């Protein structure tokens, strides 16, 4: 290849990461090398690395999470009305900050879990998390995760990483199902979302599978007046 035909430095980085994502070297949900590591590896500036990462993000190959890093996106989820997104990345794309507060967490086992679809002997870690857009609560997440599929979830710091980020790293999803309905906020949810009791809430009930078994069951309560559902079909 002549000098005139040689790719620009940012293209070399982009192609390198594209090839490794396509080959499976970097799995869905896996964290990519940091900008500093890529600068050192390719001998380029941060601006050059940033341009490559922006192009990968625009192509839907990665998700960039401020303060956390860049992760391989699950392209299989794109194009559906209810594509699965990381709330931290989604808020960042819209120019907002995300932070989370753990309200409850515990490890459970027993027949009560059968209601969620887990076998009776499953050890499940349950969390209840409040998510903020800037300083405004927008989402309460209650999630049950099968520890046989993602054992490290039990110790994960869910104020540093979202459930999406942790699970995509530990057990990338194979399929998902959603049930969506409008509900009225009870007193507990109203207090947690800074709403008045009876205010409209959008409830998304989601189940996801990984490694050929049910991995996660979640109830996601979105503050109705602060949330919009956007779907694109092609």
PDB file of N, CA and C in Angstrom, residues 3-99:
ATOM      1  N   UNK A   3       1.855   5.329   0.511  1.00  0.00           N
ATOM      2  CA  UNK A   3       1.497   6.272   1.571  1.00  0.00           C
ATOM      3  C   UNK A   3       0.169   6.947   1.328  1.00  0.00           C
ATOM      4  N   UNK A   4      -0.138   7.229   0.049  1.00  0.00           N
ATOM      5  CA  UNK A   4      -1.403   7.909  -0.247  1.00  0.00           C
ATOM      6  C   UNK A   4      -2.600   7.026   0.052  1.00  0.00           C
ATOM      7  N   UNK A   5      -2.387   5.676  -0.022  1.00  0.00           N
ATOM      8  CA  UNK A   5      -3.500   4.759   0.200  1.00  0.00           C
ATOM      9  C   UNK A   5      -3.612   4.315   1.654  1.00  0.00           C
ATOM     10  N   UNK A   6      -2.590   4.597   2.445  1.00  0.00           N
ATOM     11  CA  UNK A   6      -2.588   4.150   3.843  1.00  0.00           C
ATOM     12  C   UNK A   6      -3.736   4.801   4.602  1.00  0.00           C
ATOM     13  N   UNK A   7      -4.408   4.044   5.477  1.00  0.00           N
ATOM     14  CA  UNK A   7      -5.522   4.623   6.229  1.00  0.00           C
ATOM     15  C   UNK A   7      -5.041   5.670   7.218  1.00  0.00           C
ATOM     16  N   UNK A   8      -5.916   6.620   7.499  1.00  0.00           N
ATOM     17  CA  UNK A   8      -5.611   7.579   8.547  1.00  0.00           C
ATOM     18  C   UNK A   8      -5.490   6.837   9.876  1.00  0.00           C
ATOM     19  N   UNK A   9      -4.772   7.416  10.855  1.00  0.00           N
ATOM     20  CA  UNK A   9      -4.598   6.726  12.140  1.00  0.00           C
ATOM     21  C   UNK A   9      -5.913   6.328  12.803  1.00  0.00           C
ATOM     22  N   UNK A  10      -6.924   7.198  12.762  1.00  0.00           N
ATOM     23  CA  UNK A  10      -8.188   6.855  13.413  1.00  0.00           C
ATOM     24  C   UNK A  10      -8.863   5.673  12.712  1.00  0.00           C
ATOM     25  N   UNK A  11      -8.635   5.559  11.375  1.00  0.00           N
ATOM     26  CA  UNK A  11      -9.213   4.430  10.642  1.00  0.00           C
ATOM     27  C   UNK A  11      -8.543   3.116  11.037  1.00  0.00           C
ATOM     28  N   UNK A  12      -7.238   3.162  11.299  1.00  0.00           N
ATOM     29  CA  UNK A  12      -6.544   1.946  11.746  1.00  0.00           C
ATOM     30  C   UNK A  12      -7.122   1.463  13.070  1.00  0.00           C
ATOM     31  N   UNK A  13      -7.386   2.392  13.975  1.00  0.00           N
ATOM     32  CA  UNK A  13      -7.958   2.025  15.277  1.00  0.00           C
ATOM     33  C   UNK A  13      -9.362   1.470  15.089  1.00  0.00           C
ATOM     34  N   UNK A  14     -10.154   2.172  14.279  1.00  0.00           N
ATOM     35  CA  UNK A  14     -11.533   1.731  14.056  1.00  0.00           C
ATOM     36  C   UNK A  14     -11.566   0.335  13.437  1.00  0.00           C
ATOM     37  N   UNK A  15     -10.758   0.111  12.412  1.00  0.00           N
ATOM     38  CA  UNK A  15     -10.743  -1.194  11.740  1.00  0.00           C
ATOM     39  C   UNK A  15     -10.251  -2.293  12.682  1.00  0.00           C
ATOM     40  N   UNK A  16      -9.249  -1.976  13.480  1.00  0.00           N
ATOM     41  CA  UNK A  16      -8.719  -2.940  14.453  1.00  0.00           C
ATOM     42  C   UNK A  16      -9.825  -3.394  15.400  1.00  0.00           C
ATOM     43  N   UNK A  17     -10.588  -2.443  15.937  1.00  0.00           N
ATOM     44  CA  UNK A  17     -11.653  -2.790  16.879  1.00  0.00           C
ATOM     45  C   UNK A  17     -12.820  -3.459  16.164  1.00  0.00           C
ATOM     46  N   UNK A  18     -13.152  -2.979  14.961  1.00  0.00           N
ATOM     47  CA  UNK A  18     -14.221  -3.623  14.177  1.00  0.00           C
ATOM     48  C   UNK A  18     -13.903  -5.098  13.943  1.00  0.00           C
ATOM     49  N   UNK A  19     -12.671  -5.374  13.545  1.00  0.00           N
ATOM     50  CA  UNK A  19     -12.274  -6.759  13.261  1.00  0.00           C
ATOM     51  C   UNK A  19     -12.360  -7.621  14.515  1.00  0.00           C
ATOM     52  N   UNK A  20     -11.945  -7.077  15.634  1.00  0.00           N
ATOM     53  CA  UNK A  20     -11.944  -7.863  16.874  1.00  0.00           C
ATOM     54  C   UNK A  20     -13.359  -8.065  17.416  1.00  0.00           C
ATOM     55  N   UNK A  21     -14.222  -7.108  17.188  1.00  0.00           N
ATOM     56  CA  UNK A  21     -15.623  -7.293  17.579  1.00  0.00           C
ATOM     57  C   UNK A  21     -16.277  -8.335  16.676  1.00  0.00           C
ATOM     58  N   UNK A  22     -16.031  -8.224  15.362  1.00  0.00           N
ATOM     59  CA  UNK A  22     -16.636  -9.164  14.407  1.00  0.00           C
ATOM     60  C   UNK A  22     -16.171 -10.599  14.646  1.00  0.00           C
ATOM     61  N   UNK A  23     -14.915 -10.761  15.063  1.00  0.00           N
ATOM     62  CA  UNK A  23     -14.367 -12.105  15.278  1.00  0.00           C
ATOM     63  C   UNK A  23     -14.793 -12.707  16.607  1.00  0.00           C
ATOM     64  N   UNK A  24     -15.378 -11.877  17.480  1.00  0.00           N
ATOM     65  CA  UNK A  24     -15.759 -12.366  18.795  1.00  0.00           C
ATOM     66  C   UNK A  24     -14.660 -12.227  19.830  1.00  0.00           C
ATOM     67  N   UNK A  25     -13.515 -11.664  19.432  1.00  0.00           N
ATOM     68  CA  UNK A  25     -12.434 -11.440  20.404  1.00  0.00           C
ATOM     69  C   UNK A  25     -12.935 -10.565  21.551  1.00  0.00           C
ATOM     70  N   UNK A  26     -13.731  -9.546  21.188  1.00  0.00           N
ATOM     71  CA  UNK A  26     -14.439  -8.750  22.195  1.00  0.00           C
ATOM     72  C   UNK A  26     -15.907  -9.156  22.136  1.00  0.00           C
ATOM     73  N   UNK A  27     -16.404  -9.717  23.207  1.00  0.00           N
ATOM     74  CA  UNK A  27     -17.776 -10.223  23.248  1.00  0.00           C
ATOM     75  C   UNK A  27     -18.765  -9.101  23.523  1.00  0.00           C
ATOM     76  N   UNK A  28     -20.042  -9.368  23.246  1.00  0.00           N
ATOM     77  CA  UNK A  28     -21.097  -8.408  23.548  1.00  0.00           C
ATOM     78  C   UNK A  28     -21.045  -8.045  25.028  1.00  0.00           C
ATOM     79  N   UNK A  29     -21.062  -6.743  25.302  1.00  0.00           N
ATOM     80  CA  UNK A  29     -21.033  -6.272  26.677  1.00  0.00           C
ATOM     81  C   UNK A  29     -19.652  -6.142  27.273  1.00  0.00           C
ATOM     82  N   UNK A  30     -18.621  -6.629  26.558  1.00  0.00           N
ATOM     83  CA  UNK A  30     -17.261  -6.570  27.105  1.00  0.00           C
ATOM     84  C   UNK A  30     -16.718  -5.154  27.012  1.00  0.00           C
ATOM     85  N   UNK A  31     -15.972  -4.771  28.038  1.00  0.00           N
ATOM     86  CA  UNK A  31     -15.361  -3.448  28.050  1.00  0.00           C
ATOM     87  C   UNK A  31     -14.155  -3.437  27.123  1.00  0.00           C
ATOM     88  N   UNK A  32     -14.047  -2.395  26.316  1.00  0.00           N
ATOM     89  CA  UNK A  32     -12.938  -2.261  25.380  1.00  0.00           C
ATOM     90  C   UNK A  32     -11.748  -1.594  26.064  1.00  0.00           C
ATOM     91  N   UNK A  33     -10.555  -1.676  25.455  1.00  0.00           N
ATOM     92  CA  UNK A  33      -9.408  -0.955  26.016  1.00  0.00           C
ATOM     93  C   UNK A  33      -9.732   0.529  26.173  1.00  0.00           C
ATOM     94  N   UNK A  34      -9.161   1.132  27.192  1.00  0.00           N
ATOM     95  CA  UNK A  34      -9.416   2.550  27.450  1.00  0.00           C
ATOM     96  C   UNK A  34      -8.762   3.415  26.375  1.00  0.00           C
ATOM     97  N   UNK A  35      -9.154   4.688  26.340  1.00  0.00           N
ATOM     98  CA  UNK A  35      -8.546   5.606  25.377  1.00  0.00           C
ATOM     99  C   UNK A  35      -7.044   5.709  25.611  1.00  0.00           C
ATOM    100  N   UNK A  36      -6.638   5.725  26.884  1.00  0.00           N
ATOM    101  CA  UNK A  36      -5.208   5.810  27.202  1.00  0.00           C
ATOM    102  C   UNK A  36      -4.464   4.588  26.676  1.00  0.00           C
ATOM    103  N   UNK A  37      -5.058   3.406  26.835  1.00  0.00           N
ATOM    104  CA  UNK A  37      -4.424   2.181  26.332  1.00  0.00           C
ATOM    105  C   UNK A  37      -4.314   2.206  24.812  1.00  0.00           C
ATOM    106  N   UNK A  38      -5.360   2.689  24.137  1.00  0.00           N
ATOM    107  CA  UNK A  38      -5.326   2.757  22.675  1.00  0.00           C
ATOM    108  C   UNK A  38      -4.329   3.809  22.193  1.00  0.00           C
ATOM    109  N   UNK A  39      -4.218   4.912  22.913  1.00  0.00           N
ATOM    110  CA  UNK A  39      -3.213   5.927  22.568  1.00  0.00           C
ATOM    111  C   UNK A  39      -1.815   5.329  22.606  1.00  0.00           C
ATOM    112  N   UNK A  40      -1.555   4.542  23.663  1.00  0.00           N
ATOM    113  CA  UNK A  40      -0.234   3.927  23.820  1.00  0.00           C
ATOM    114  C   UNK A  40      -0.003   2.844  22.764  1.00  0.00           C
ATOM    115  N   UNK A  41      -1.034   2.046  22.486  1.00  0.00           N
ATOM    116  CA  UNK A  41      -0.901   0.945  21.532  1.00  0.00           C
ATOM    117  C   UNK A  41      -0.623   1.441  20.120  1.00  0.00           C
ATOM    118  N   UNK A  42      -1.321   2.536  19.716  1.00  0.00           N
ATOM    119  CA  UNK A  42      -1.199   3.015  18.339  1.00  0.00           C
ATOM    120  C   UNK A  42      -0.289   4.232  18.208  1.00  0.00           C
ATOM    121  N   UNK A  43       0.170   4.771  19.336  1.00  0.00           N
ATOM    122  CA  UNK A  43       1.049   5.933  19.284  1.00  0.00           C
ATOM    123  C   UNK A  43       0.379   7.164  18.713  1.00  0.00           C
ATOM    124  N   UNK A  44      -0.869   7.415  19.130  1.00  0.00           N
ATOM    125  CA  UNK A  44      -1.644   8.539  18.591  1.00  0.00           C
ATOM    126  C   UNK A  44      -2.168   9.405  19.730  1.00  0.00           C
ATOM    127  N   UNK A  45      -2.806  10.507  19.358  1.00  0.00           N
ATOM    128  CA  UNK A  45      -3.358  11.432  20.348  1.00  0.00           C
ATOM    129  C   UNK A  45      -4.736  10.966  20.818  1.00  0.00           C
ATOM    130  N   UNK A  46      -5.177  11.550  21.926  1.00  0.00           N
ATOM    131  CA  UNK A  46      -6.515  11.242  22.437  1.00  0.00           C
ATOM    132  C   UNK A  46      -7.590  11.654  21.426  1.00  0.00           C
ATOM    133  N   UNK A  47      -7.361  12.754  20.715  1.00  0.00           N
ATOM    134  CA  UNK A  47      -8.333  13.216  19.724  1.00  0.00           C
ATOM    135  C   UNK A  47      -8.524  12.168  18.619  1.00  0.00           C
ATOM    136  N   UNK A  48      -7.439  11.538  18.212  1.00  0.00           N
ATOM    137  CA  UNK A  48      -7.516  10.511  17.171  1.00  0.00           C
ATOM    138  C   UNK A  48      -8.303   9.300  17.657  1.00  0.00           C
ATOM    139  N   UNK A  49      -8.005   8.861  18.881  1.00  0.00           N
ATOM    140  CA  UNK A  49      -8.741   7.732  19.455  1.00  0.00           C
ATOM    141  C   UNK A  49     -10.218   8.077  19.586  1.00  0.00           C
ATOM    142  N   UNK A  50     -10.499   9.289  20.038  1.00  0.00           N
ATOM    143  CA  UNK A  50     -11.885   9.709  20.252  1.00  0.00           C
ATOM    144  C   UNK A  50     -12.665   9.697  18.941  1.00  0.00           C
ATOM    145  N   UNK A  51     -12.031  10.092  17.850  1.00  0.00           N
ATOM    146  CA  UNK A  51     -12.725  10.078  16.556  1.00  0.00           C
ATOM    147  C   UNK A  51     -13.074   8.648  16.158  1.00  0.00           C
ATOM    148  N   UNK A  52     -12.139   7.717  16.361  1.00  0.00           N
ATOM    149  CA  UNK A  52     -12.413   6.317  16.030  1.00  0.00           C
ATOM    150  C   UNK A  52     -13.568   5.777  16.859  1.00  0.00           C
ATOM    151  N   UNK A  53     -13.586   6.114  18.148  1.00  0.00           N
ATOM    152  CA  UNK A  53     -14.637   5.608  19.026  1.00  0.00           C
ATOM    153  C   UNK A  53     -15.986   6.216  18.659  1.00  0.00           C
ATOM    154  N   UNK A  54     -15.995   7.479  18.258  1.00  0.00           N
ATOM    155  CA  UNK A  54     -17.243   8.118  17.835  1.00  0.00           C
ATOM    156  C   UNK A  54     -17.820   7.419  16.603  1.00  0.00           C
ATOM    157  N   UNK A  55     -16.963   7.036  15.675  1.00  0.00           N
ATOM    158  CA  UNK A  55     -17.443   6.355  14.469  1.00  0.00           C
ATOM    159  C   UNK A  55     -17.990   4.968  14.802  1.00  0.00           C
ATOM    160  N   UNK A  56     -17.341   4.273  15.721  1.00  0.00           N
ATOM    161  CA  UNK A  56     -17.842   2.963  16.143  1.00  0.00           C
ATOM    162  C   UNK A  56     -19.183   3.094  16.854  1.00  0.00           C
ATOM    163  N   UNK A  57     -19.320   4.150  17.653  1.00  0.00           N
ATOM    164  CA  UNK A  57     -20.591   4.381  18.347  1.00  0.00           C
ATOM    165  C   UNK A  57     -21.690   4.719  17.348  1.00  0.00           C
ATOM    166  N   UNK A  58     -21.378   5.568  16.370  1.00  0.00           N
ATOM    167  CA  UNK A  58     -22.368   5.946  15.361  1.00  0.00           C
ATOM    168  C   UNK A  58     -22.814   4.738  14.542  1.00  0.00           C
ATOM    169  N   UNK A  59     -21.920   3.763  14.374  1.00  0.00           N
ATOM    170  CA  UNK A  59     -22.256   2.548  13.627  1.00  0.00           C
ATOM    171  C   UNK A  59     -23.019   1.536  14.473  1.00  0.00           C
ATOM    172  N   UNK A  60     -23.202   1.856  15.752  1.00  0.00           N
ATOM    173  CA  UNK A  60     -23.943   0.955  16.629  1.00  0.00           C
ATOM    174  C   UNK A  60     -23.130  -0.219  17.143  1.00  0.00           C
ATOM    175  N   UNK A  61     -21.798  -0.158  16.986  1.00  0.00           N
ATOM    176  CA  UNK A  61     -20.953  -1.276  17.419  1.00  0.00           C
ATOM    177  C   UNK A  61     -20.585  -1.198  18.890  1.00  0.00           C
ATOM    178  N   UNK A  62     -20.541   0.003  19.442  1.00  0.00           N
ATOM    179  CA  UNK A  62     -20.158   0.154  20.844  1.00  0.00           C
ATOM    180  C   UNK A  62     -21.101   1.121  21.536  1.00  0.00           C
ATOM    181  N   UNK A  63     -21.115   1.039  22.860  1.00  0.00           N
ATOM    182  CA  UNK A  63     -21.796   2.025  23.696  1.00  0.00           C
ATOM    183  C   UNK A  63     -20.754   2.658  24.586  1.00  0.00           C
ATOM    184  N   UNK A  64     -20.730   3.993  24.614  1.00  0.00           N
ATOM    185  CA  UNK A  64     -19.766   4.723  25.445  1.00  0.00           C
ATOM    186  C   UNK A  64     -20.488   5.247  26.678  1.00  0.00           C
ATOM    187  N   UNK A  65     -19.948   4.938  27.835  1.00  0.00           N
ATOM    188  CA  UNK A  65     -20.557   5.328  29.102  1.00  0.00           C
ATOM    189  C   UNK A  65     -19.598   6.266  29.825  1.00  0.00           C
ATOM    190  N   UNK A  66     -19.945   7.550  29.967  1.00  0.00           N
ATOM    191  CA  UNK A  66     -19.052   8.495  30.625  1.00  0.00           C
ATOM    192  C   UNK A  66     -18.643   8.020  32.016  1.00  0.00           C
ATOM    193  N   UNK A  67     -17.349   8.108  32.287  1.00  0.00           N
ATOM    194  CA  UNK A  67     -16.843   7.714  33.587  1.00  0.00           C
ATOM    195  C   UNK A  67     -16.637   6.227  33.755  1.00  0.00           C
ATOM    196  N   UNK A  68     -17.055   5.440  32.765  1.00  0.00           N
ATOM    197  CA  UNK A  68     -16.934   3.985  32.872  1.00  0.00           C
ATOM    198  C   UNK A  68     -16.104   3.400  31.734  1.00  0.00           C
ATOM    199  N   UNK A  69     -16.375   3.811  30.501  1.00  0.00           N
ATOM    200  CA  UNK A  69     -15.627   3.291  29.367  1.00  0.00           C
ATOM    201  C   UNK A  69     -16.523   2.945  28.202  1.00  0.00           C
ATOM    202  N   UNK A  70     -15.999   2.189  27.259  1.00  0.00           N
ATOM    203  CA  UNK A  70     -16.730   1.790  26.055  1.00  0.00           C
ATOM    204  C   UNK A  70     -16.941   0.284  26.067  1.00  0.00           C
ATOM    205  N   UNK A  71     -18.147  -0.130  25.660  1.00  0.00           N
ATOM    206  CA  UNK A  71     -18.540  -1.534  25.703  1.00  0.00           C
ATOM    207  C   UNK A  71     -19.072  -1.965  24.338  1.00  0.00           C
ATOM    208  N   UNK A  72     -18.891  -3.241  24.021  1.00  0.00           N
ATOM    209  CA  UNK A  72     -19.424  -3.780  22.771  1.00  0.00           C
ATOM    210  C   UNK A  72     -20.943  -3.819  22.861  1.00  0.00           C
ATOM    211  N   UNK A  73     -21.608  -3.208  21.894  1.00  0.00           N
ATOM    212  CA  UNK A  73     -23.070  -3.141  21.896  1.00  0.00           C
ATOM    213  C   UNK A  73     -23.665  -4.453  21.404  1.00  0.00           C
ATOM    214  N   UNK A  74     -24.907  -4.707  21.837  1.00  0.00           N
ATOM    215  CA  UNK A  74     -25.643  -5.881  21.360  1.00  0.00           C
ATOM    216  C   UNK A  74     -26.477  -5.455  20.163  1.00  0.00           C
ATOM    217  N   UNK A  75     -25.954  -5.649  18.973  1.00  0.00           N
ATOM    218  CA  UNK A  75     -26.656  -5.216  17.765  1.00  0.00           C
ATOM    219  C   UNK A  75     -27.890  -6.057  17.488  1.00  0.00           C
ATOM    220  N   UNK A  76     -27.966  -7.243  18.097  1.00  0.00           N
ATOM    221  CA  UNK A  76     -29.148  -8.087  17.887  1.00  0.00           C
ATOM    222  C   UNK A  76     -30.392  -7.428  18.455  1.00  0.00           C
ATOM    223  N   UNK A  77     -30.216  -6.517  19.413  1.00  0.00           N
ATOM    224  CA  UNK A  77     -31.369  -5.892  20.045  1.00  0.00           C
ATOM    225  C   UNK A  77     -31.852  -4.677  19.272  1.00  0.00           C
ATOM    226  N   UNK A  78     -31.101  -4.242  18.258  1.00  0.00           N
ATOM    227  CA  UNK A  78     -31.475  -3.037  17.546  1.00  0.00           C
ATOM    228  C   UNK A  78     -32.607  -3.316  16.572  1.00  0.00           C
ATOM    229  N   UNK A  79     -33.429  -2.277  16.335  1.00  0.00           N
ATOM    230  CA  UNK A  79     -34.489  -2.389  15.356  1.00  0.00           C
ATOM    231  C   UNK A  79     -35.795  -2.881  15.920  1.00  0.00           C
ATOM    232  N   UNK A  80     -35.862  -3.174  17.218  1.00  0.00           N
ATOM    233  CA  UNK A  80     -37.102  -3.603  17.831  1.00  0.00           C
ATOM    234  C   UNK A  80     -37.741  -2.423  18.554  1.00  0.00           C
ATOM    235  N   UNK A  81     -39.039  -2.470  18.690  1.00  0.00           N
ATOM    236  CA  UNK A  81     -39.737  -1.386  19.359  1.00  0.00           C
ATOM    237  C   UNK A  81     -39.209  -1.185  20.764  1.00  0.00           C
ATOM    238  N   UNK A  82     -38.888  -2.286  21.442  1.00  0.00           N
ATOM    239  CA  UNK A  82     -38.363  -2.189  22.794  1.00  0.00           C
ATOM    240  C   UNK A  82     -36.942  -2.729  22.835  1.00  0.00           C
ATOM    241  N   UNK A  83     -36.048  -2.100  22.107  1.00  0.00           N
ATOM    242  CA  UNK A  83     -34.644  -2.483  22.183  1.00  0.00           C
ATOM    243  C   UNK A  83     -34.143  -2.257  23.600  1.00  0.00           C
ATOM    244  N   UNK A  84     -33.202  -3.086  24.014  1.00  0.00           N
ATOM    245  CA  UNK A  84     -32.674  -2.992  25.369  1.00  0.00           C
ATOM    246  C   UNK A  84     -31.493  -2.040  25.358  1.00  0.00           C
ATOM    247  N   UNK A  85     -31.594  -0.982  26.139  1.00  0.00           N
ATOM    248  CA  UNK A  85     -30.544   0.023  26.205  1.00  0.00           C
ATOM    249  C   UNK A  85     -30.040   0.161  27.632  1.00  0.00           C
ATOM    250  N   UNK A  86     -28.830   0.642  27.746  1.00  0.00           N
ATOM    251  CA  UNK A  86     -28.269   0.983  29.045  1.00  0.00           C
ATOM    252  C   UNK A  86     -28.734   2.382  29.412  1.00  0.00           C
ATOM    253  N   UNK A  87     -29.367   2.524  30.575  1.00  0.00           N
ATOM    254  CA  UNK A  87     -29.919   3.827  30.941  1.00  0.00           C
ATOM    255  C   UNK A  87     -28.829   4.878  31.068  1.00  0.00           C
ATOM    256  N   UNK A  88     -27.649   4.495  31.565  1.00  0.00           N
ATOM    257  CA  UNK A  88     -26.565   5.469  31.711  1.00  0.00           C
ATOM    258  C   UNK A  88     -26.128   6.002  30.353  1.00  0.00           C
ATOM    259  N   UNK A  89     -25.972   5.100  29.384  1.00  0.00           N
ATOM    260  CA  UNK A  89     -25.570   5.522  28.045  1.00  0.00           C
ATOM    261  C   UNK A  89     -26.673   6.324  27.366  1.00  0.00           C
ATOM    262  N   UNK A  90     -27.924   5.913  27.575  1.00  0.00           N
ATOM    263  CA  UNK A  90     -29.053   6.614  26.961  1.00  0.00           C
ATOM    264  C   UNK A  90     -29.144   8.052  27.468  1.00  0.00           C
ATOM    265  N   UNK A  91     -29.004   8.234  28.779  1.00  0.00           N
ATOM    266  CA  UNK A  91     -29.056   9.584  29.339  1.00  0.00           C
ATOM    267  C   UNK A  91     -27.864  10.411  28.882  1.00  0.00           C
ATOM    268  N   UNK A  92     -26.693   9.786  28.810  1.00  0.00           N
ATOM    269  CA  UNK A  92     -25.506  10.513  28.359  1.00  0.00           C
ATOM    270  C   UNK A  92     -25.682  11.003  26.931  1.00  0.00           C
ATOM    271  N   UNK A  93     -26.295  10.185  26.070  1.00  0.00           N
ATOM    272  CA  UNK A  93     -26.530  10.594  24.676  1.00  0.00           C
ATOM    273  C   UNK A  93     -27.429  11.819  24.600  1.00  0.00           C
ATOM    274  N   UNK A  94     -28.293  11.974  25.601  1.00  0.00           N
ATOM    275  CA  UNK A  94     -29.215  13.113  25.607  1.00  0.00           C
ATOM    276  C   UNK A  94     -28.673  14.289  26.409  1.00  0.00           C
ATOM    277  N   UNK A  95     -27.419  14.185  26.838  1.00  0.00           N
ATOM    278  CA  UNK A  95     -26.778  15.295  27.532  1.00  0.00           C
ATOM    279  C   UNK A  95     -27.037  15.356  29.020  1.00  0.00           C
ATOM    280  N   UNK A  96     -27.432  14.237  29.621  1.00  0.00           N
ATOM    281  CA  UNK A  96     -27.723  14.209  31.056  1.00  0.00           C
ATOM    282  C   UNK A  96     -26.727  13.325  31.792  1.00  0.00           C
ATOM    283  N   UNK A  97     -26.643  13.554  33.101  1.00  0.00           N
ATOM    284  CA  UNK A  97     -25.833  12.704  33.968  1.00  0.00           C
ATOM    285  C   UNK A  97     -26.720  11.630  34.585  1.00  0.00           C
ATOM    286  N   UNK A  98     -26.160  10.459  34.784  1.00  0.00           N
ATOM    287  CA  UNK A  98     -26.875   9.366  35.451  1.00  0.00           C
ATOM    288  C   UNK A  98     -26.176   9.021  36.756  1.00  0.00           C
ATOM    289  N   UNK A  99     -26.953   8.784  37.793  1.00  0.00           N
ATOM    290  CA  UNK A  99     -26.414   8.128  38.976  1.00  0.00           C
ATOM    291  C   UNK A  99     -27.512   7.280  39.593  1.00  0.00           C
TER     292      UNK A  99
END
